Amino acid sequence: MNFNQKTVLVTGASRGIGKDIAIAFAKAKANVVLNASRMSDYFQEVIDYFEENQFPYVAAVGDVSKQDDVKKIFALASEKFGQVDILVNNAGIIRDNLLMRMSEEEWDSVIDINLKGTYNCTKEAIRPMMKNKWGRIINISSVIGLIGNPGQANYAASKAGIIGFTKAMAKEVGKKGITCNAVAPGFIISDMTESLNEDLKEKYLLSIPLGKFGTTLDVANTVMFLASDIAEYITGQVINIDGGLVM
Ligand SMILES: NC(=O)c1ccc[n+]([C@@H]2O[C@H](COP(=O)([O-])OP(=O)(O)OC[C@H]3O[C@@H](n4cnc5c(N)ncnc54)[C@H](OP(=O)(O)O)[C@@H]3O)[C@@H](O)[C@H]2O)c1
């Protein structure tokens, strides 16, 4: 795939899935706006990698749950590259707890970053996309937003909210040449899945028809497909990347 002349903003690109989505787009010749909530050693490593490979990029530190930060991220993107053509709303957190014990802070922080962050970034992105009559918005949801999970009421609500938001946006902006889709990863090999004990991993693997966990590249490939011209007639959809876990 070739995204030459296109600019992609990937939120939460300092590690995990967002980092590999950003690298996949860079390898496909896109200009990349890298975002994370703060500067960190691991964000610096991503930046160094982009420098070493001479990928066109700009690093925009900012908290997606804060509108002022998001305006600054987009200002930096347009100063460097003109505008954002492809938005990948990937930044997300978990704060798991049973609802009886879940604090207001645990609820609010997950909704604010996962769901309001998606609203904040999409709101900034769509005006220039409309003017340009082309745009791609890809939201990272989760299978948990489809099936729920005990201890994750906040996370499940945020990810289900993203799915409703995706469909509403698809209907709002479709006639302007903008598609809006969601992907719902299942178990993706990450810091989170690596920390599970072996018994639990075995149990989860038994419920996955393809018999293995997914990779960050599996997610990046689907996101790139949805961002490409060959996916121009797909909007308002949720694509599960879960080895058949949920069907
Ligand atoms: N891993 C899985 O198995 C899985 C499954 C389904 C869905 N997902 C979804 O996929 C996305 C990425 O997951 P992951 O496993 O790669 O997570 P991760 O490794 O924890 O990375 C999360 C990223 O989000 C950033 N972030 C957190 N809060 C932010 C904020 N307020 N503003 C901007 N950036 C922020 C983090 O940057 P900092 O450096 O600033 O912390 C980091 O780059 C999430 O939306 C997650 O819900 C993951």
mmCIF file of C-alpha atoms and ligand atoms in Angstrom:
data_model
loop_
_atom_site.group_PDB
_atom_site.id
_atom_site.type_symbol
_atom_site.label_atom_id
_atom_site.label_comp_id
_atom_site.label_asym_id
_atom_site.label_seq_id
_atom_site.Cartn_x
_atom_site.Cartn_y
_atom_site.Cartn_z
ATOM 1 C CA MET A 1 0.000 0.000 0.000
ATOM 2 C CA ASN A 2 1.165 3.507 -0.708
ATOM 3 C CA PHE A 3 0.093 6.543 1.318
ATOM 4 C CA ASN A 4 2.426 9.000 -0.378
ATOM 5 C CA GLN A 5 1.119 12.600 0.077
ATOM 6 C CA LYS A 6 -1.208 11.517 2.875
ATOM 7 C CA THR A 7 -0.840 12.537 6.502
ATOM 8 C CA VAL A 8 -1.943 10.212 9.286
ATOM 9 C CA LEU A 9 -2.365 11.107 12.941
ATOM 10 C CA VAL A 10 -2.046 8.116 15.259
ATOM 11 C CA THR A 11 -2.996 8.839 18.849
ATOM 12 C CA GLY A 12 -1.228 6.791 21.510
ATOM 13 C CA ALA A 13 1.708 5.983 19.226
ATOM 14 C CA SER A 14 4.388 5.643 21.894
ATOM 15 C CA ARG A 15 4.001 1.874 22.339
ATOM 16 C CA GLY A 16 1.897 -1.194 21.623
ATOM 17 C CA ILE A 17 -0.629 -1.165 18.808
ATOM 18 C CA GLY A 18 -0.395 2.591 18.075
ATOM 19 C CA LYS A 19 3.367 2.442 17.664
ATOM 20 C CA ASP A 20 3.126 -0.367 15.104
ATOM 21 C CA ILE A 21 0.279 1.348 13.228
ATOM 22 C CA ALA A 22 2.433 4.489 12.984
ATOM 23 C CA ILE A 23 5.453 2.508 11.748
ATOM 24 C CA ALA A 24 3.335 0.610 9.190
ATOM 25 C CA PHE A 25 2.037 3.899 7.745
ATOM 26 C CA ALA A 26 5.542 5.371 7.677
ATOM 27 C CA LYS A 27 6.812 2.327 5.752
ATOM 28 C CA ALA A 28 3.924 2.916 3.324
ATOM 29 C CA LYS A 29 5.244 6.455 2.735
ATOM 30 C CA ALA A 30 2.700 8.458 4.773
ATOM 31 C CA ASN A 31 3.590 11.557 6.759
ATOM 32 C CA VAL A 32 3.012 10.555 10.352
ATOM 33 C CA VAL A 33 1.898 12.628 13.323
ATOM 34 C CA LEU A 34 2.943 10.703 16.417
ATOM 35 C CA ASN A 35 1.018 11.396 19.599
ATOM 36 C CA ALA A 36 1.354 10.319 23.225
ATOM 37 C CA SER A 37 0.175 11.947 26.430
ATOM 38 C CA ARG A 38 3.722 12.684 27.604
ATOM 39 C CA MET A 39 7.357 12.382 26.624
ATOM 40 C CA SER A 40 8.829 9.100 27.892
ATOM 41 C CA ASP A 41 11.814 6.874 27.182
ATOM 42 C CA TYR A 42 9.680 4.595 25.030
ATOM 43 C CA PHE A 43 8.160 7.519 23.076
ATOM 44 C CA GLN A 44 11.700 8.815 22.522
ATOM 45 C CA GLU A 45 12.647 5.373 21.125
ATOM 46 C CA VAL A 46 9.835 5.627 18.573
ATOM 47 C CA ILE A 47 10.963 9.135 17.632
ATOM 48 C CA ASP A 48 14.574 7.933 17.295
ATOM 49 C CA TYR A 49 13.396 5.108 15.028
ATOM 50 C CA PHE A 50 11.598 7.618 12.764
ATOM 51 C CA GLU A 51 14.722 9.828 12.725
ATOM 52 C CA GLU A 52 17.039 6.907 11.890
ATOM 53 C CA ASN A 53 14.805 5.815 9.022
ATOM 54 C CA GLN A 54 14.255 9.385 7.814
ATOM 55 C CA PHE A 55 10.491 8.934 7.904
ATOM 56 C CA PRO A 56 8.566 12.244 7.634
ATOM 57 C CA TYR A 57 6.980 12.783 11.045
ATOM 58 C CA VAL A 58 6.158 15.216 13.789
ATOM 59 C CA ALA A 59 5.826 14.292 17.465
ATOM 60 C CA ALA A 60 2.870 15.952 19.190
ATOM 61 C CA VAL A 61 2.653 15.409 22.917
ATOM 62 C CA GLY A 62 -0.848 15.984 24.268
ATOM 63 C CA ASP A 63 -3.638 14.409 26.269
ATOM 64 C CA VAL A 64 -6.459 13.468 23.883
ATOM 65 C CA SER A 65 -9.050 13.906 26.633
ATOM 66 C CA LYS A 66 -8.255 17.639 26.768
ATOM 67 C CA GLN A 67 -9.653 19.803 23.963
ATOM 68 C CA ASP A 68 -6.892 22.414 24.247
ATOM 69 C CA ASP A 69 -4.209 19.739 23.897
ATOM 70 C CA VAL A 70 -5.976 18.272 20.874
ATOM 71 C CA LYS A 71 -6.157 21.694 19.188
ATOM 72 C CA LYS A 72 -2.389 22.007 19.696
ATOM 73 C CA ILE A 73 -1.763 18.526 18.243
ATOM 74 C CA PHE A 74 -3.733 19.442 15.105
ATOM 75 C CA ALA A 75 -2.053 22.872 14.881
ATOM 76 C CA LEU A 76 1.343 21.161 14.903
ATOM 77 C CA ALA A 77 0.180 18.642 12.289
ATOM 78 C CA SER A 78 -1.095 21.343 9.937
ATOM 79 C CA GLU A 79 2.005 23.508 10.451
ATOM 80 C CA LYS A 80 4.212 20.581 9.430
ATOM 81 C CA PHE A 81 2.096 18.772 6.831
ATOM 82 C CA GLY A 82 -0.892 20.966 5.902
ATOM 83 C CA GLN A 83 -3.660 18.778 7.235
ATOM 84 C CA VAL A 84 -4.572 15.383 8.641
ATOM 85 C CA ASP A 85 -6.088 13.057 6.002
ATOM 86 C CA ILE A 86 -6.275 9.885 8.106
ATOM 87 C CA LEU A 87 -7.096 9.841 11.792
ATOM 88 C CA VAL A 88 -6.483 6.732 13.881
ATOM 89 C CA ASN A 89 -8.092 7.099 17.299
ATOM 90 C CA ASN A 90 -6.007 4.531 19.144
ATOM 91 C CA ALA A 91 -5.121 6.100 22.536
ATOM 92 C CA GLY A 92 -6.737 4.090 25.286
ATOM 93 C CA ILE A 93 -6.376 2.978 28.875
ATOM 94 C CA ILE A 94 -7.836 0.396 31.229
ATOM 95 C CA ARG A 95 -8.669 0.930 34.917
ATOM 96 C CA ASP A 96 -10.286 -2.394 35.793
ATOM 97 C CA ASN A 97 -12.397 -2.919 38.874
ATOM 98 C CA LEU A 98 -15.691 -4.515 39.788
ATOM 99 C CA LEU A 99 -18.405 -1.864 39.567
ATOM 100 C CA MET A 100 -19.130 -2.069 43.330
ATOM 101 C CA ARG A 101 -15.544 -0.936 43.938
ATOM 102 C CA MET A 102 -15.049 1.264 40.889
ATOM 103 C CA SER A 103 -14.203 4.830 41.828
ATOM 104 C CA GLU A 104 -15.549 7.838 39.970
ATOM 105 C CA GLU A 105 -11.970 8.552 38.898
ATOM 106 C CA GLU A 106 -11.614 5.044 37.405
ATOM 107 C CA TRP A 107 -14.869 5.493 35.492
ATOM 108 C CA ASP A 108 -14.176 9.061 34.328
ATOM 109 C CA SER A 109 -10.563 8.566 33.256
ATOM 110 C CA VAL A 110 -11.440 5.624 30.976
ATOM 111 C CA ILE A 111 -14.456 7.377 29.436
ATOM 112 C CA ASP A 112 -12.520 10.644 29.066
ATOM 113 C CA ILE A 113 -9.485 9.183 27.326
ATOM 114 C CA ASN A 114 -11.081 6.377 25.294
ATOM 115 C CA LEU A 115 -14.396 7.961 24.282
ATOM 116 C CA LYS A 116 -14.086 11.719 24.738
ATOM 117 C CA GLY A 117 -10.586 11.552 23.258
ATOM 118 C CA THR A 118 -12.131 10.002 20.130
ATOM 119 C CA TYR A 119 -14.735 12.798 20.014
ATOM 120 C CA ASN A 120 -12.115 15.526 20.545
ATOM 121 C CA CYS A 121 -9.808 14.312 17.771
ATOM 122 C CA THR A 122 -12.571 13.521 15.291
ATOM 123 C CA LYS A 123 -14.127 16.959 15.809
ATOM 124 C CA GLU A 124 -10.828 18.654 14.958
ATOM 125 C CA ALA A 125 -10.197 16.358 11.993
ATOM 126 C CA ILE A 126 -13.432 16.479 10.014
ATOM 127 C CA ARG A 127 -13.624 20.133 8.876
ATOM 128 C CA PRO A 128 -10.490 20.021 6.700
ATOM 129 C CA MET A 129 -11.405 16.494 5.540
ATOM 130 C CA MET A 130 -14.812 17.835 4.416
ATOM 131 C CA LYS A 131 -13.176 20.695 2.517
ATOM 132 C CA ASN A 132 -10.867 18.205 0.847
ATOM 133 C CA LYS A 133 -13.754 15.782 0.161
ATOM 134 C CA TRP A 134 -11.574 12.905 1.359
ATOM 135 C CA GLY A 135 -10.875 11.501 4.781
ATOM 136 C CA ARG A 136 -10.487 8.316 6.757
ATOM 137 C CA ILE A 137 -11.301 7.879 10.420
ATOM 138 C CA ILE A 138 -10.465 4.580 12.062
ATOM 139 C CA ASN A 139 -11.392 4.068 15.683
ATOM 140 C CA ILE A 140 -9.825 1.361 17.818
ATOM 141 C CA SER A 141 -12.610 -0.258 19.793
ATOM 142 C CA SER A 142 -12.379 -3.737 21.365
ATOM 143 C CA VAL A 143 -14.317 -6.991 21.392
ATOM 144 C CA ILE A 144 -15.015 -6.074 25.030
ATOM 145 C CA GLY A 145 -17.244 -3.292 23.664
ATOM 146 C CA LEU A 146 -19.289 -6.007 21.925
ATOM 147 C CA ILE A 147 -19.464 -8.737 24.569
ATOM 148 C CA GLY A 148 -18.608 -7.025 27.888
ATOM 149 C CA ASN A 149 -16.318 -8.395 30.591
ATOM 150 C CA PRO A 150 -16.602 -8.483 34.387
ATOM 151 C CA GLY A 151 -14.403 -5.825 35.979
ATOM 152 C CA GLN A 152 -14.399 -3.729 32.816
ATOM 153 C CA ALA A 153 -17.721 -1.833 32.877
ATOM 154 C CA ASN A 154 -15.910 1.451 32.249
ATOM 155 C CA TYR A 155 -13.778 0.033 29.421
ATOM 156 C CA ALA A 156 -16.687 -1.876 27.828
ATOM 157 C CA ALA A 157 -18.877 1.261 27.940
ATOM 158 C CA SER A 158 -16.130 3.364 26.365
ATOM 159 C CA LYS A 159 -15.494 0.834 23.582
ATOM 160 C CA ALA A 160 -19.214 0.263 22.896
ATOM 161 C CA GLY A 161 -19.588 4.056 22.855
ATOM 162 C CA ILE A 162 -16.883 4.246 20.196
ATOM 163 C CA ILE A 163 -18.893 1.844 18.023
ATOM 164 C CA GLY A 164 -22.051 4.004 18.265
ATOM 165 C CA PHE A 165 -19.960 7.108 17.619
ATOM 166 C CA THR A 166 -18.400 5.455 14.542
ATOM 167 C CA LYS A 167 -21.795 4.676 13.023
ATOM 168 C CA ALA A 168 -23.167 8.167 13.717
ATOM 169 C CA MET A 169 -20.081 9.750 12.136
ATOM 170 C CA ALA A 170 -20.285 7.448 9.105
ATOM 171 C CA LYS A 171 -23.805 8.762 8.504
ATOM 172 C CA GLU A 172 -22.857 12.391 9.152
ATOM 173 C CA VAL A 173 -19.829 12.677 6.900
ATOM 174 C CA GLY A 174 -20.254 9.961 4.274
ATOM 175 C CA LYS A 175 -21.469 12.340 1.550
ATOM 176 C CA LYS A 176 -18.296 14.375 2.010
ATOM 177 C CA GLY A 177 -16.060 11.496 0.955
ATOM 178 C CA ILE A 178 -15.095 10.562 4.502
ATOM 179 C CA THR A 179 -15.354 7.015 5.795
ATOM 180 C CA CYS A 180 -15.467 6.169 9.492
ATOM 181 C CA ASN A 181 -14.931 2.624 10.679
ATOM 182 C CA ALA A 182 -13.950 0.817 13.854
ATOM 183 C CA VAL A 183 -11.757 -2.175 14.481
ATOM 184 C CA ALA A 184 -12.309 -4.411 17.475
ATOM 185 C CA PRO A 185 -9.169 -6.306 18.467
ATOM 186 C CA GLY A 186 -9.429 -9.375 20.670
ATOM 187 C CA PHE A 187 -6.321 -10.712 22.409
ATOM 188 C CA ILE A 188 -3.349 -8.968 20.881
ATOM 189 C CA ILE A 189 0.178 -9.849 22.022
ATOM 190 C CA SER A 190 1.103 -6.864 24.158
ATOM 191 C CA ASP A 191 2.433 -6.001 27.606
ATOM 192 C CA MET A 192 -1.046 -6.830 28.885
ATOM 193 C CA THR A 193 -1.322 -10.348 27.386
ATOM 194 C CA GLU A 194 2.342 -11.107 28.147
ATOM 195 C CA SER A 195 1.675 -10.577 31.858
ATOM 196 C CA LEU A 196 -1.094 -13.240 31.986
ATOM 197 C CA ASN A 197 -0.145 -16.505 33.681
ATOM 198 C CA GLU A 198 0.280 -19.590 31.477
ATOM 199 C CA ASP A 199 -2.925 -21.335 32.687
ATOM 200 C CA LEU A 200 -5.044 -18.301 31.847
ATOM 201 C CA LYS A 201 -3.345 -17.948 28.469
ATOM 202 C CA GLU A 202 -4.136 -21.605 27.684
ATOM 203 C CA LYS A 203 -7.764 -21.044 28.688
ATOM 204 C CA TYR A 204 -8.093 -17.988 26.446
ATOM 205 C CA LEU A 205 -6.399 -19.771 23.545
ATOM 206 C CA LEU A 206 -8.988 -22.564 23.694
ATOM 207 C CA SER A 207 -11.735 -20.016 22.963
ATOM 208 C CA ILE A 208 -9.989 -18.622 19.872
ATOM 209 C CA PRO A 209 -10.818 -20.638 16.702
ATOM 210 C CA LEU A 210 -7.490 -19.713 15.081
ATOM 211 C CA GLY A 211 -5.720 -20.958 18.248
ATOM 212 C CA LYS A 212 -3.329 -18.048 18.696
ATOM 213 C CA PHE A 213 -3.196 -14.471 19.929
ATOM 214 C CA GLY A 214 -3.134 -11.653 17.386
ATOM 215 C CA THR A 215 -0.221 -9.321 16.748
ATOM 216 C CA THR A 216 0.000 -5.554 16.565
ATOM 217 C CA LEU A 217 0.742 -6.028 12.860
ATOM 218 C CA ASP A 218 -2.626 -7.794 12.388
ATOM 219 C CA VAL A 219 -4.282 -4.623 13.704
ATOM 220 C CA ALA A 220 -2.033 -2.292 11.683
ATOM 221 C CA ASN A 221 -2.779 -4.193 8.456
ATOM 222 C CA THR A 222 -6.546 -3.877 8.925
ATOM 223 C CA VAL A 223 -6.255 -0.189 9.789
ATOM 224 C CA MET A 224 -4.174 0.432 6.657
ATOM 225 C CA PHE A 225 -6.704 -1.436 4.532
ATOM 226 C CA LEU A 226 -9.536 0.746 5.886
ATOM 227 C CA ALA A 227 -7.449 3.876 5.252
ATOM 228 C CA SER A 228 -6.694 2.913 1.659
ATOM 229 C CA ASP A 229 -8.580 3.743 -1.522
ATOM 230 C CA ILE A 230 -9.541 0.099 -2.026
ATOM 231 C CA ALA A 231 -11.761 0.365 1.079
ATOM 232 C CA GLU A 232 -13.600 3.432 -0.244
ATOM 233 C CA TYR A 233 -17.039 1.738 -0.156
ATOM 234 C CA ILE A 234 -16.748 0.568 3.459
ATOM 235 C CA THR A 235 -18.060 2.813 6.199
ATOM 236 C CA GLY A 236 -19.797 2.509 9.562
ATOM 237 C CA GLN A 237 -18.421 -1.011 10.055
ATOM 238 C CA VAL A 238 -16.765 -2.778 12.935
ATOM 239 C CA ILE A 239 -14.113 -5.286 11.921
ATOM 240 C CA ASN A 240 -13.137 -7.780 14.589
ATOM 241 C CA ILE A 241 -9.465 -8.752 14.652
ATOM 242 C CA ASP A 242 -9.751 -11.605 17.084
ATOM 243 C CA GLY A 243 -9.020 -14.949 15.419
ATOM 244 C CA GLY A 244 -12.749 -15.707 15.427
ATOM 245 C CA LEU A 245 -13.256 -15.230 19.176
ATOM 246 C CA VAL A 246 -16.477 -13.237 18.688
ATOM 247 C CA MET A 247 -18.786 -14.164 15.804
HETATM 248 N N1 LIG B 1 -3.743 -4.913 23.547
HETATM 249 C C1 LIG B 1 -4.904 -5.508 23.307
HETATM 250 O O1 LIG B 1 -5.003 -6.751 23.410
HETATM 251 C C2 LIG B 1 -6.113 -4.689 22.891
HETATM 252 C C3 LIG B 1 -7.314 -5.342 22.620
HETATM 253 C C4 LIG B 1 -8.409 -4.600 22.218
HETATM 254 C C5 LIG B 1 -8.326 -3.232 22.081
HETATM 255 N N2 LIG B 1 -7.160 -2.594 22.367
HETATM 256 C C6 LIG B 1 -7.125 -1.126 22.204
HETATM 257 O O2 LIG B 1 -6.049 -0.776 21.365
HETATM 258 C C7 LIG B 1 -5.538 0.506 21.748
HETATM 259 C C8 LIG B 1 -4.048 0.392 22.033
HETATM 260 O O3 LIG B 1 -3.854 -0.597 23.021
HETATM 261 P P1 LIG B 1 -2.396 -1.075 23.510
HETATM 262 O O4 LIG B 1 -2.538 -2.433 24.071
HETATM 263 O O5 LIG B 1 -1.412 -0.817 22.443
HETATM 264 O O6 LIG B 1 -2.176 -0.069 24.730
HETATM 265 P P2 LIG B 1 -0.844 0.459 25.435
HETATM 266 O O7 LIG B 1 0.325 -0.378 25.071
HETATM 267 O O8 LIG B 1 -1.183 0.641 26.861
HETATM 268 O O9 LIG B 1 -0.640 1.904 24.740
HETATM 269 C C9 LIG B 1 -1.592 2.915 24.926
HETATM 270 C C10 LIG B 1 -1.160 4.142 24.192
HETATM 271 O O10 LIG B 1 -2.123 5.181 24.457
HETATM 272 C C11 LIG B 1 -1.417 6.331 24.911
HETATM 273 N N3 LIG B 1 -2.247 7.141 25.786
HETATM 274 C C12 LIG B 1 -2.772 6.791 26.982
HETATM 275 N N4 LIG B 1 -3.474 7.836 27.485
HETATM 276 C C13 LIG B 1 -3.383 8.844 26.581
HETATM 277 C C14 LIG B 1 -3.890 10.168 26.515
HETATM 278 N N5 LIG B 1 -4.640 10.667 27.505
HETATM 279 N N6 LIG B 1 -3.570 10.932 25.450
HETATM 280 C C15 LIG B 1 -2.810 10.446 24.438
HETATM 281 N N7 LIG B 1 -2.303 9.199 24.443
HETATM 282 C C16 LIG B 1 -2.594 8.411 25.500
HETATM 283 C C17 LIG B 1 -0.190 5.791 25.577
HETATM 284 O O11 LIG B 1 0.792 6.796 25.610
HETATM 285 P P3 LIG B 1 1.569 7.293 26.942
HETATM 286 O O12 LIG B 1 2.979 6.993 26.593
HETATM 287 O O13 LIG B 1 1.293 8.721 26.988
HETATM 288 O O14 LIG B 1 1.028 6.535 28.100
HETATM 289 C C18 LIG B 1 0.194 4.662 24.640
HETATM 290 O O15 LIG B 1 0.897 5.158 23.525
HETATM 291 C C19 LIG B 1 -6.343 0.934 22.972
HETATM 292 O O16 LIG B 1 -7.400 1.780 22.568
HETATM 293 C C20 LIG B 1 -6.885 -0.387 23.498
HETATM 294 O O17 LIG B 1 -8.061 -0.211 24.233
HETATM 295 C C21 LIG B 1 -6.045 -3.299 22.775
#
